[in-house]
Short mmCIF file of C-alpha atoms in Angstrom, two decimals:
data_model
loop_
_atom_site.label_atom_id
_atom_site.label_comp_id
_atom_site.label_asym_id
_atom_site.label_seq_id
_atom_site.Cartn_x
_atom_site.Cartn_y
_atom_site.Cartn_z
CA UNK S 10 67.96 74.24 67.47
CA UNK S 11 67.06 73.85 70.78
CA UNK S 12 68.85 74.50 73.96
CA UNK S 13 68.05 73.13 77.78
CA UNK S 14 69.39 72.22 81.08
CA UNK S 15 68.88 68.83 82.46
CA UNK S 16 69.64 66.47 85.72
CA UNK S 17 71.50 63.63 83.29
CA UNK S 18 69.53 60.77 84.82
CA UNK S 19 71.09 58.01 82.51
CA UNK S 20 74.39 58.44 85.05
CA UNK S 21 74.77 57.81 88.38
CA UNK S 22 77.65 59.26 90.12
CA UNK S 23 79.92 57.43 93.43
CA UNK S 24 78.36 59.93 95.49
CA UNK S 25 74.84 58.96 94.40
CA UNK S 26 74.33 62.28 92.60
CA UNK S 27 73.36 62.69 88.65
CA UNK S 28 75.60 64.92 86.56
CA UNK S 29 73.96 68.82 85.22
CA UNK S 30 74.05 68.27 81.23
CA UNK S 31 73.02 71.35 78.73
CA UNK S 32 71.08 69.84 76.20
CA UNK S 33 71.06 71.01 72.44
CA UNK S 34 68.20 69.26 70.19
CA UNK S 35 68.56 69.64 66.49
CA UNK S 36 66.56 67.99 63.38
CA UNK S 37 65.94 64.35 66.03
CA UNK S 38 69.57 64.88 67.43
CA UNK S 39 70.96 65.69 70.88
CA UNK S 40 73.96 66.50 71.82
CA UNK S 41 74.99 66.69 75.95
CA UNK S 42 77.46 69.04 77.31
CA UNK S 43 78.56 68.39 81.04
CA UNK S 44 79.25 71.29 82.99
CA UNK S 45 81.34 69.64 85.80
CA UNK S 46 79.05 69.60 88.89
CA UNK S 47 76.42 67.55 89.93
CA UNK S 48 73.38 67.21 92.40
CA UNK S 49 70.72 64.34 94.09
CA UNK S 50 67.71 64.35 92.07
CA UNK S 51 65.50 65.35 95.13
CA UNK S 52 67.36 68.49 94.84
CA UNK S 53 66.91 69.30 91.81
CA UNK S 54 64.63 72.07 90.56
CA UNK S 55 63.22 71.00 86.94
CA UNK S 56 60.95 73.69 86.95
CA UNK S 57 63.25 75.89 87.27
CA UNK S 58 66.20 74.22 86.12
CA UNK S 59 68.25 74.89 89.22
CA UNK S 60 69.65 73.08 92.31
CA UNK S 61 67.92 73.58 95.79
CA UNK S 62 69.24 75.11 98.59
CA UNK S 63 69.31 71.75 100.18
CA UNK S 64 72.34 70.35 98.50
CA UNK S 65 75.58 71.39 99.75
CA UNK S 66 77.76 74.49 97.65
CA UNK S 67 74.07 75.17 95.49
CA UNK S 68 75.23 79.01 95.29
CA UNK S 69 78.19 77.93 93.32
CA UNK S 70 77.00 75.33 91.19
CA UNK S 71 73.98 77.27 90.16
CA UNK S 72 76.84 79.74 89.35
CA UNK S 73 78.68 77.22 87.00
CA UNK S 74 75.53 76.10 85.31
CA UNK S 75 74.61 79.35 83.65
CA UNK S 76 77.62 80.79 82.75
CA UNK S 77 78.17 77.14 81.05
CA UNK S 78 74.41 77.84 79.38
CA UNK S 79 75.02 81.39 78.45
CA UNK S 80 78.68 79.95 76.68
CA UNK S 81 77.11 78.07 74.41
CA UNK S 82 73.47 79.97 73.94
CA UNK S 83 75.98 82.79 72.79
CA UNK S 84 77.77 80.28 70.42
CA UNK S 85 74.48 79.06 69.18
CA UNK S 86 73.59 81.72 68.06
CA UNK S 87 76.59 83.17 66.06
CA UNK S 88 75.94 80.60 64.25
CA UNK S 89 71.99 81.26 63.81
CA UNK S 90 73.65 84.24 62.55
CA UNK S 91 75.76 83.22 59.89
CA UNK S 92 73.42 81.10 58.72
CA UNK S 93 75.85 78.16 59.24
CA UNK S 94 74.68 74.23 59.20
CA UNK S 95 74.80 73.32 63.50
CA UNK S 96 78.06 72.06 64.37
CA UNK S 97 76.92 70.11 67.93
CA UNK S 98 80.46 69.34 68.97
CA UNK S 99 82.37 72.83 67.85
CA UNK S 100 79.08 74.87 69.35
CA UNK S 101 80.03 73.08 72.71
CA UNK S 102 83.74 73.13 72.59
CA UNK S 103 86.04 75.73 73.89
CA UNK S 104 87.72 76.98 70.50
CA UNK S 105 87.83 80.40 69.49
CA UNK S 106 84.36 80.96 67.57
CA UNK S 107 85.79 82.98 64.64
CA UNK S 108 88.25 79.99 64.26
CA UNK S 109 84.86 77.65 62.88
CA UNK S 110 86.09 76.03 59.50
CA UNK S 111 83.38 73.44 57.42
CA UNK S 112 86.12 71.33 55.43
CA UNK S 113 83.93 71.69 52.35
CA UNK S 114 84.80 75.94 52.80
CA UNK S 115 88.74 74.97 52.58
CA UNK S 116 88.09 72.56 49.87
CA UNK S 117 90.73 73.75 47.09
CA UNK S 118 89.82 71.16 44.37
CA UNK S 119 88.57 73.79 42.57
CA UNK S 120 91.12 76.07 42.84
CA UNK S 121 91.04 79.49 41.24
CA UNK S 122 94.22 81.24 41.36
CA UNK S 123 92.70 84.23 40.52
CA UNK S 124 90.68 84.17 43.44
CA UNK S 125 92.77 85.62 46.60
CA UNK S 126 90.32 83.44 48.73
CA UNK S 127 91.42 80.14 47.29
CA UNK S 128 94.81 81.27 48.10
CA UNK S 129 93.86 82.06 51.62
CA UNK S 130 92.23 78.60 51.93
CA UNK S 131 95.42 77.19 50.56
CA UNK S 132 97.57 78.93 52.98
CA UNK S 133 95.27 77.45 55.47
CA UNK S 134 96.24 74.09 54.64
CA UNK S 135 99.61 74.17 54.44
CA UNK S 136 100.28 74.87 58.35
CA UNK S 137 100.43 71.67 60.26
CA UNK S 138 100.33 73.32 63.61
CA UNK S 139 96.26 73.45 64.88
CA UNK S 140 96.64 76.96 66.57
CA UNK S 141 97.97 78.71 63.48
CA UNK S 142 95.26 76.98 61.05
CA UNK S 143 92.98 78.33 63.52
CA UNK S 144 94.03 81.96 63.60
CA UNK S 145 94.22 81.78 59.24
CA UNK S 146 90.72 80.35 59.45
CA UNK S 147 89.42 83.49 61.76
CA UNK S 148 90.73 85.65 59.04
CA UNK S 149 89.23 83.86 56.22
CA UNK S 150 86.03 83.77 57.93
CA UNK S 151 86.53 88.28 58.15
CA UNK S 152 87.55 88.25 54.58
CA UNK S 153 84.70 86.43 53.86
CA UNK S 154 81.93 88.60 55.50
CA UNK S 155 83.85 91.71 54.07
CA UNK S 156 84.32 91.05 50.74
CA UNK S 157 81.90 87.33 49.71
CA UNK S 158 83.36 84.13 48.30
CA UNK S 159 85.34 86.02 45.53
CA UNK S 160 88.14 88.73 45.11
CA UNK S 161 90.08 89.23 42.21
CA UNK S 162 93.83 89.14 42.75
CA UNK S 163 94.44 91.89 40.42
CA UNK S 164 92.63 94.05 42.49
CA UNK S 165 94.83 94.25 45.08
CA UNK S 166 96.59 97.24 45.22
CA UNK S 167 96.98 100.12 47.63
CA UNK S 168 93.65 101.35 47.32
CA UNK S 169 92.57 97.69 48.18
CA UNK S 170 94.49 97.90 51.34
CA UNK S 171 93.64 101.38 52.75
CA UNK S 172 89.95 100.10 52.32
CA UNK S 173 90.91 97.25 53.90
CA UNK S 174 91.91 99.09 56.76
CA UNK S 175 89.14 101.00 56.93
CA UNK S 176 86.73 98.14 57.14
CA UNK S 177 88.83 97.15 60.14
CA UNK S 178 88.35 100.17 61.63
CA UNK S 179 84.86 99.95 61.17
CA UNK S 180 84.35 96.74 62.61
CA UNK S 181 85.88 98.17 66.07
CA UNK S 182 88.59 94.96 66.37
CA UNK S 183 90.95 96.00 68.81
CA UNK S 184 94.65 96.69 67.71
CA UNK S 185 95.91 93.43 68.31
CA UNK S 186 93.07 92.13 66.11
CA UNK S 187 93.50 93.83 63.49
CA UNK S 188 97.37 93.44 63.65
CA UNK S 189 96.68 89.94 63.35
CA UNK S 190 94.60 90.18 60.42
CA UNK S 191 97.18 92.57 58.93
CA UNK S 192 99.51 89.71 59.17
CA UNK S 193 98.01 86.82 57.82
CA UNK S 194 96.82 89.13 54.82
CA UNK S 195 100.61 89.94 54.19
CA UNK S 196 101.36 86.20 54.83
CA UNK S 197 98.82 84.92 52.68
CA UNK S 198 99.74 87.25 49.73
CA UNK S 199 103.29 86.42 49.85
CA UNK S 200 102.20 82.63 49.68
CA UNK S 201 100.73 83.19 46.78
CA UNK S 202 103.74 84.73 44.95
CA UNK S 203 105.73 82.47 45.86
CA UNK S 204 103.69 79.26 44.65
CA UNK S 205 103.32 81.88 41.17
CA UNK S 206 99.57 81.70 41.46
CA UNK S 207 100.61 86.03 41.74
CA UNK S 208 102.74 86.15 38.22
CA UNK S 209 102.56 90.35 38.85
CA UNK S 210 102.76 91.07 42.34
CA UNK S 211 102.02 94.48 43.40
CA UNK S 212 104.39 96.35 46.16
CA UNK S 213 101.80 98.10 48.64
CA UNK S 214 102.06 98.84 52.35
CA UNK S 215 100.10 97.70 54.92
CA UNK S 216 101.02 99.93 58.40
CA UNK S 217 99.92 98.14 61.48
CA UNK S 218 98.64 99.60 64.34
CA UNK S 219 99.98 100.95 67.65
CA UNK S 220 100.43 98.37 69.98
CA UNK S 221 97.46 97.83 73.23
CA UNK S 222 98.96 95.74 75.76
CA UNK S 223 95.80 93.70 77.33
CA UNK S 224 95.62 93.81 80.76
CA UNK S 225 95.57 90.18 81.98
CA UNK S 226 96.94 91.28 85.74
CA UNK S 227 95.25 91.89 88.68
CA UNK S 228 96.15 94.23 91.11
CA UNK S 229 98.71 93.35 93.69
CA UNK S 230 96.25 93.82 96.76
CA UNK S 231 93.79 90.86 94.86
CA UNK S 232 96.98 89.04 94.06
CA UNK S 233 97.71 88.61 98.04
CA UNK S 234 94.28 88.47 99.09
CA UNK S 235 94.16 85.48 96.69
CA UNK S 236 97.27 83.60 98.72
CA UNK S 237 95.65 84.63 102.02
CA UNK S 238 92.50 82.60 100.86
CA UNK S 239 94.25 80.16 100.45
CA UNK S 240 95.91 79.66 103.61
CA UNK S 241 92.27 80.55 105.24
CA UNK S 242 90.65 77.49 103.61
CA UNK S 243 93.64 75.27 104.55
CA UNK S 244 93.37 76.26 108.02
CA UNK S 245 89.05 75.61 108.06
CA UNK S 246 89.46 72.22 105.89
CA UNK S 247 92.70 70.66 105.28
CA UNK S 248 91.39 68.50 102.17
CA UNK S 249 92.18 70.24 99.38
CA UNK S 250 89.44 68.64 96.35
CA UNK S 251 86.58 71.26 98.54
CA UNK S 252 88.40 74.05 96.93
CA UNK S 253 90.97 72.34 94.02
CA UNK S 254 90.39 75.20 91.97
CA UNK S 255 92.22 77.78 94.40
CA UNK S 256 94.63 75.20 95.18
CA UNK S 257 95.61 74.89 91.49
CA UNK S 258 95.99 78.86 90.76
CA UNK S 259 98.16 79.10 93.84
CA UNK S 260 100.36 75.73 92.98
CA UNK S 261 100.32 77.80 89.42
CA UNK S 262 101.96 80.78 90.82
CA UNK S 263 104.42 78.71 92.80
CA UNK S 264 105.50 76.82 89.91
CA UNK S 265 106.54 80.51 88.69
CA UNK S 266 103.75 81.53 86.53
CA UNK S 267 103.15 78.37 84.17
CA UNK S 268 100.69 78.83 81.11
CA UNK S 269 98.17 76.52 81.89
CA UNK S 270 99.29 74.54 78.95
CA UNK S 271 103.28 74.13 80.69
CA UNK S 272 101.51 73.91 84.01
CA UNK S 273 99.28 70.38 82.53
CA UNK S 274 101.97 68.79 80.92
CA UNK S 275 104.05 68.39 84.48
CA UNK S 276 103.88 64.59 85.58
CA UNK S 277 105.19 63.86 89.22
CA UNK S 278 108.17 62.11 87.89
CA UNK S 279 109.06 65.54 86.52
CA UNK S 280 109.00 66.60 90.88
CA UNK S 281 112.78 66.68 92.23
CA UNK S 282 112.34 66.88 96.10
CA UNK S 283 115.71 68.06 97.56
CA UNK S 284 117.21 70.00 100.20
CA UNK S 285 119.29 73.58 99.50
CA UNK S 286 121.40 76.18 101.38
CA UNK S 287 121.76 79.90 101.04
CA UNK S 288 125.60 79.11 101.31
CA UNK S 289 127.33 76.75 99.28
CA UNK S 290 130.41 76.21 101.14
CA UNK S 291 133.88 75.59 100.48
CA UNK S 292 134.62 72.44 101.84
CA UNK S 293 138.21 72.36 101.79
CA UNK S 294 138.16 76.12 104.09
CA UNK S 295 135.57 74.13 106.24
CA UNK S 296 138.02 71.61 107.05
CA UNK S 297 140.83 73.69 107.65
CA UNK S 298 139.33 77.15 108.53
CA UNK S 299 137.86 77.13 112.06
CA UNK S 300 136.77 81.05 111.96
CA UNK S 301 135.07 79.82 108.48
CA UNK S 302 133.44 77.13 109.87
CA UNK S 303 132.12 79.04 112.96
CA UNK S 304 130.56 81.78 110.18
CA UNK S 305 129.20 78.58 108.14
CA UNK S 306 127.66 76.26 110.95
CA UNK S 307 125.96 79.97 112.37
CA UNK S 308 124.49 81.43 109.49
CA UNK S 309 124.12 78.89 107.02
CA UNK S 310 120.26 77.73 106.36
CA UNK S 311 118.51 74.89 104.94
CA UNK S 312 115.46 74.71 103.20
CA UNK S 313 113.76 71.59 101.54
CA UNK S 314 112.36 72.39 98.08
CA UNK S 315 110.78 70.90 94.58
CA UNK S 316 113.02 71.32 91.53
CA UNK S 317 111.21 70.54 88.08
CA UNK S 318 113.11 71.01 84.85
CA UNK S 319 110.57 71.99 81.83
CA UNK S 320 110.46 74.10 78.84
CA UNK S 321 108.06 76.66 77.98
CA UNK S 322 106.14 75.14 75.32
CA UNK S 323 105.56 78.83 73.38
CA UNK S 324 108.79 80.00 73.36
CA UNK S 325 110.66 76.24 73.61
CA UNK S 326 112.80 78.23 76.45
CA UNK S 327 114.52 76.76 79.36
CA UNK S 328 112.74 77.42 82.81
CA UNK S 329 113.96 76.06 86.21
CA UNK S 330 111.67 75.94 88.39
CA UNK S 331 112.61 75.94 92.33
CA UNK S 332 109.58 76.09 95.13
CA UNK S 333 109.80 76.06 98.36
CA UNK S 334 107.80 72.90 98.97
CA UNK S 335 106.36 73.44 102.77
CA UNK S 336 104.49 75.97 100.65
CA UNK S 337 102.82 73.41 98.38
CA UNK S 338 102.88 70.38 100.26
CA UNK S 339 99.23 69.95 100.97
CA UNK S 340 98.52 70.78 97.47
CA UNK S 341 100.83 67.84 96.37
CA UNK S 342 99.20 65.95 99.23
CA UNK S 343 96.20 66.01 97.45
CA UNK S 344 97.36 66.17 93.57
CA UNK S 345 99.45 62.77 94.22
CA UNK S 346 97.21 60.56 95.84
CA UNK S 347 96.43 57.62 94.78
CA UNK S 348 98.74 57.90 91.50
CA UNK S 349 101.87 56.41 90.24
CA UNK S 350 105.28 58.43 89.61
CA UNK S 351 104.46 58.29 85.78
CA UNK S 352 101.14 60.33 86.22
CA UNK S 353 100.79 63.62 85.34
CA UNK S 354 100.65 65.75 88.05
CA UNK S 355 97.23 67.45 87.58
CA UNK S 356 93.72 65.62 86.32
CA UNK S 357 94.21 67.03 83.07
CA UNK S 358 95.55 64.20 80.83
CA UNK S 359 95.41 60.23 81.16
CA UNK S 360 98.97 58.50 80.59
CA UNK S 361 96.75 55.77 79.19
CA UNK S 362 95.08 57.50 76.11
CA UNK S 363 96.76 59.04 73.38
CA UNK S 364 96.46 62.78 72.11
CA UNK S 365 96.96 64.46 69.00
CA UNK S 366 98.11 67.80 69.37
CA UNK S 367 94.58 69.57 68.59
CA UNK S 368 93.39 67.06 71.13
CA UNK S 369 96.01 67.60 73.83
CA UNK S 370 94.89 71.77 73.33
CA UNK S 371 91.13 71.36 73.14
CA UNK S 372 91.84 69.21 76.44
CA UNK S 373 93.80 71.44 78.42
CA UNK S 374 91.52 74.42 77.16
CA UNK S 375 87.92 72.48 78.14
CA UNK S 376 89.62 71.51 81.86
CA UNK S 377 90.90 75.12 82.94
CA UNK S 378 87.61 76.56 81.97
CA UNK S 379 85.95 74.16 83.78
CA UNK S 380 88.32 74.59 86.81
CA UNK S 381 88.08 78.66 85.93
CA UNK S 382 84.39 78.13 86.37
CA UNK S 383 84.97 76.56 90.11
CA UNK S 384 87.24 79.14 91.02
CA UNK S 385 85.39 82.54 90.06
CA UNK S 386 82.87 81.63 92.58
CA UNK S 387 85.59 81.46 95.10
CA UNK S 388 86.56 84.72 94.60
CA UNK S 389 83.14 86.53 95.11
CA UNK S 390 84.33 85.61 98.75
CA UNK S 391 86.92 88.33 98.49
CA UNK S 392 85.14 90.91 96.65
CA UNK S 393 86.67 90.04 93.34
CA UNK S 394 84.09 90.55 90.38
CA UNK S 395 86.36 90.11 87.29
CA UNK S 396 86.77 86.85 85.98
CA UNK S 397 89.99 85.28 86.72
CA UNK S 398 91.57 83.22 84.21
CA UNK S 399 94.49 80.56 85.13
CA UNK S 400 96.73 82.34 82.63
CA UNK S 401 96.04 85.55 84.53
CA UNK S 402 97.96 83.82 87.38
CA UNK S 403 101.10 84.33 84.85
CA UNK S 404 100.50 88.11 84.55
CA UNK S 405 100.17 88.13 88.38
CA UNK S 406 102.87 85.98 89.38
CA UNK S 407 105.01 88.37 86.84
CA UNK S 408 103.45 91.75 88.42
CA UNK S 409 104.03 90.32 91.64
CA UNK S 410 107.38 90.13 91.81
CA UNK S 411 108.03 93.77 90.17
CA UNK S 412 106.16 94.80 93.25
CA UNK S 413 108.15 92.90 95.57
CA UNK S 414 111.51 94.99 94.10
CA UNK S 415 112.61 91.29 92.46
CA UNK S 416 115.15 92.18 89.62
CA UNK S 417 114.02 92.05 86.62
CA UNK S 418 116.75 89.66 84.87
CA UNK S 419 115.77 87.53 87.58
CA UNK S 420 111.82 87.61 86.35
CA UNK S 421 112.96 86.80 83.09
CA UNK S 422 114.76 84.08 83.54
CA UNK S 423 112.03 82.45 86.51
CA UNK S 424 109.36 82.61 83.91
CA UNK S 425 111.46 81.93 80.33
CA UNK S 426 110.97 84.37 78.56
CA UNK S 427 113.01 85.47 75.78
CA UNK S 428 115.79 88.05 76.01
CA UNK S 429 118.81 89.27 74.42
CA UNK S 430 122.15 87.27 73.39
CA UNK S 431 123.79 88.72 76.50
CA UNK S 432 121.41 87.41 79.36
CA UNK S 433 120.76 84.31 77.38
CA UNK S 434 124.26 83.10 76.62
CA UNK S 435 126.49 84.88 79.20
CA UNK S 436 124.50 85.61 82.80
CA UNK S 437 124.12 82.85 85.18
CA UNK S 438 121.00 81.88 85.91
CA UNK S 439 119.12 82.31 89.29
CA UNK S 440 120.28 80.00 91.69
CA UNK S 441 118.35 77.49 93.42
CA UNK S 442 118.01 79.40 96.98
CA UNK S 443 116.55 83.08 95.29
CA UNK S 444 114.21 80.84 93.16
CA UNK S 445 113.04 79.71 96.21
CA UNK S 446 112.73 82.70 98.47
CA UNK S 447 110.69 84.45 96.02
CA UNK S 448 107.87 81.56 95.97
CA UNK S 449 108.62 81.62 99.83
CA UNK S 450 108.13 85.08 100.35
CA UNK S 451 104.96 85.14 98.15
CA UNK S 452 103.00 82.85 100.22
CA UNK S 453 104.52 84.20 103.71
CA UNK S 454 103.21 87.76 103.75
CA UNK S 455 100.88 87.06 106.78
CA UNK S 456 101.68 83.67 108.15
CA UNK S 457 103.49 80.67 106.77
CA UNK S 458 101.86 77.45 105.97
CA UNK S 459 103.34 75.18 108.63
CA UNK S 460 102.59 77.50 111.77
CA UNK S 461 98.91 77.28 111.14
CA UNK S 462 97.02 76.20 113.96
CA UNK S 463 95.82 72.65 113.23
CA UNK S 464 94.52 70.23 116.39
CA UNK S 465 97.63 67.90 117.80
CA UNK S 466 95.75 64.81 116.54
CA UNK S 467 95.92 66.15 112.91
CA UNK S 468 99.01 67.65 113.26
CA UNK S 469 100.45 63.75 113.53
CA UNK S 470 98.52 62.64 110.96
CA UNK S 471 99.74 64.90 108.99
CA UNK S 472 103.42 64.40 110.03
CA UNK S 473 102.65 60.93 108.73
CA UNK S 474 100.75 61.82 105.32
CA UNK S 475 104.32 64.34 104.77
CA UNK S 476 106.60 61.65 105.03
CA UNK S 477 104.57 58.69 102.65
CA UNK S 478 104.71 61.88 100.13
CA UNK S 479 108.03 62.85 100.37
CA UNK S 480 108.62 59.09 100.14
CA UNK S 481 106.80 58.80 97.17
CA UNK S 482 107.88 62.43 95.49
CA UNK S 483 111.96 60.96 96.18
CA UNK S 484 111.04 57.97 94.17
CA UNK S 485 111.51 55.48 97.17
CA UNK S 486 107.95 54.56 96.69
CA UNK S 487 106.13 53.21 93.12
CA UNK S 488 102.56 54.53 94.36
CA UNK S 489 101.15 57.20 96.47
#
């Protein structure tokens, strides 16, 4: 197998600029990968398989282009490893290495009850959901280079499972690994008693391990630095697409934390955009109350916002979403352009094609690493070397608003997660104005979006652009 970087002649771009493909040659077959940025061909190095400093952004895209090649080198060769037949389209993709299944491995038409592999492979096969087959078919794949192609069911006993555990340990997994693996052993055992392929089961205990939360957060003084980069780059260029990827984590965390997954699955008729108060008054004492209408007409505030009403996908849990929507307005701006109501609101998916559900993942996984990619790069401005993921923005979004003294039944209920029979049947949830103030707050720490300095010509244009989208986001309009 062989692996290359190439200016993709054999497509030319609007722009008049060739896409960056990485190449893999196998046996008289090649397979391209695209790693999302392009460049003219006079600027292109094919010596040294790099863009010149002629083209615009080079530092970045140079940036993208090997951490795209060193991806899928590194895949490449786990497979060399293995000694696995090359797999051009799973060596490219974005899905969990360990998760790599050849249909022939799973075939059960030869099925050996005996065998606590065949039983494995059968468990495999009878989940329906893609992520779950995936995380059965990383633990076959360990059971496999621990033990071979064979292990007798009547040898599992508690012996078999402190060794198990011990080869864990010896293969350094993490905690949460090896919890995981705990689990689908357990599963997969019980699967087989239950189908009676196990006619004498054997009662043994399997102890998992202490719990390692993984740090996904970032630290409150990157999380604002973020937002303040943000508002810097709106203020030197007000079109968004020269820095989508920042504008995406930041419309993430004002959407309350999304998983990318939630966050791509949003289409603009899904956008409510309304106006709110921090009192909501009672009318009748309005009308007949003057002292109560005095305190009402002095202290009551408005505040125009986007409402969406979704459901976190993981947990299928309710989660209203309320943002203050001078706060994302150029984002939307941008995001809603050229589109129709039934869009979705972010590139990710086409309302034209069809996906299955392993397709509608493997999507939504392949764009946020590609926009993860783009955004990194960002970041370097701000002294940021860890890689930032767009589910980190979750984590930080959560973190954020411990800092910021938020309660915490009001976190939970912002970002859906689960909680006891109390909260969930009996509390009421957050209403529409402290939903709002929090995303406010957030992105008001140093200055707020719509006191930024712009010139007076682009300040009307923009007046203009505002109210075709708010137009347009109200329904009034079929196309933006």
């Amino acid at each position: 197998m062989k692996i290359g970087i190439e200016l993709f002649k054999g497509k030319l771009l609007k722009d008049n600029t060739n896409p960056i493909a990485i190449r893999l040659t196998h046996n008289g077959k090649t397979k391209y990968k695209f790693v999302g940025v392009s460049s003219k061909a006079k600027n292109w190095n094919s010596i040294k398989k790099v863009i010149s400093c002629r083209e615009s952004e080079y530092k970045i895209k140079n940036e993208i282009i090997k951490r795209e090649y060193n991806r899928i080198a590194e895949r490449l060769h786990w497979f060399e490893e293995n000694n696995l037949e090359f797999d051009f389209d799973f060596i490219i993709s974005n899905k969990d290495i360990e998760s790599y299944s050849i249909e022939k491995n799973n075939n059960v038409s030869d099925f050996d009850s005996n065998n606590f592999i065949d039983i494995i492979k059968a468990r495999i096969l009878s989940y329906n959901k893609v992520k779950t087959r995936e995380n059965y078919q990383a633990f076959l794949n360990v059971m496999l280079k621990l033990y071979g192609s064979f292990i007798n069911i009547n040898s599992i006993n508690q012996y078999f499972t402190l060794e198990f555990r011990n080869k864990l340990d010896e293969a350094n997994y993490s905690a949460n690994h090896k919890n995981s693996l705990i689990k689908c052993f357990t599963s997969s055992y019980k699967f087989g008693v239950e189908n009676r392929w196990i006619t004498r089961p054997y009662v043994f205990s399997l102890k998992k391990y202490a719990h390692e939360p993984t740090n996904r957060d970032i630290t409150f003084e990157d999380f604002t630095k973020i937002i303040g980069l943000f508002k810097k780059q709106i203020q030197a260029n007000f079109d968004v697409k020269y820095y989508e990827s920042l504008a995406i984590f930041c419309l993430d965390i004002a959407f309350q934390g999304l998983a990318p997954f939630d966050l791509a699955s949003i289409k603009i008729s899904d956008l409510n955009l309304c106006q709110i108060s921090n009192i909501d008054p009672n009318f009748e004492a309005k009308l007949n109350d003057e002292k109560y209408q005095y305190n009402i007409e002095n202290n009551q505030e408005f505040r125009e916002v986007i409402k969406i009403r979704t459901y976190r996908s993981k947990t299928n849990t309710f989660v209203p979403i309320c943002c203050d929507y001078n706060t994302i307005r150029p984002i939307l701006y941008y995001l809603c352009k050229g589109k129709t109501r039934n869009d979705y609101l972010v590139n990710c998916f086409s309302i034209n094609k069809e996906y299955s559900e392993k397709q509608f993942h493997n999507r939504c996984g392949s764009y946020f690493l590609q926009l993860s990619n783009k955004l990194n790069p960002f970041l370097h401005e701000i002294e940021m070397s860890n890689k930032v993921t767009y589910y980190i923005a979750r984590h930080a979004f959560i973190n954020a608003l411990d800092k910021m003294n938020i309660p915490h039944d009001l976190i939970r209920k912002m970002v859906g997660h689960k909680s006891n029979t109390l909260e969930k049947s009996y509390i009421n949830k957050p209403t529409d104005w402290e939903q709002s103030e929090v995303i406010f707050q957030i992105f008001n720490q140093y200055e707020t979006i719509k006191n930024l300095e712009l010139q007076a010509k682009g300040y009307r244009t923009c007046n203009i652009q505002w109210k075709e989208l708010e137009l347009f986001l109200t329904g009034q309009i079929p196309n933006y």
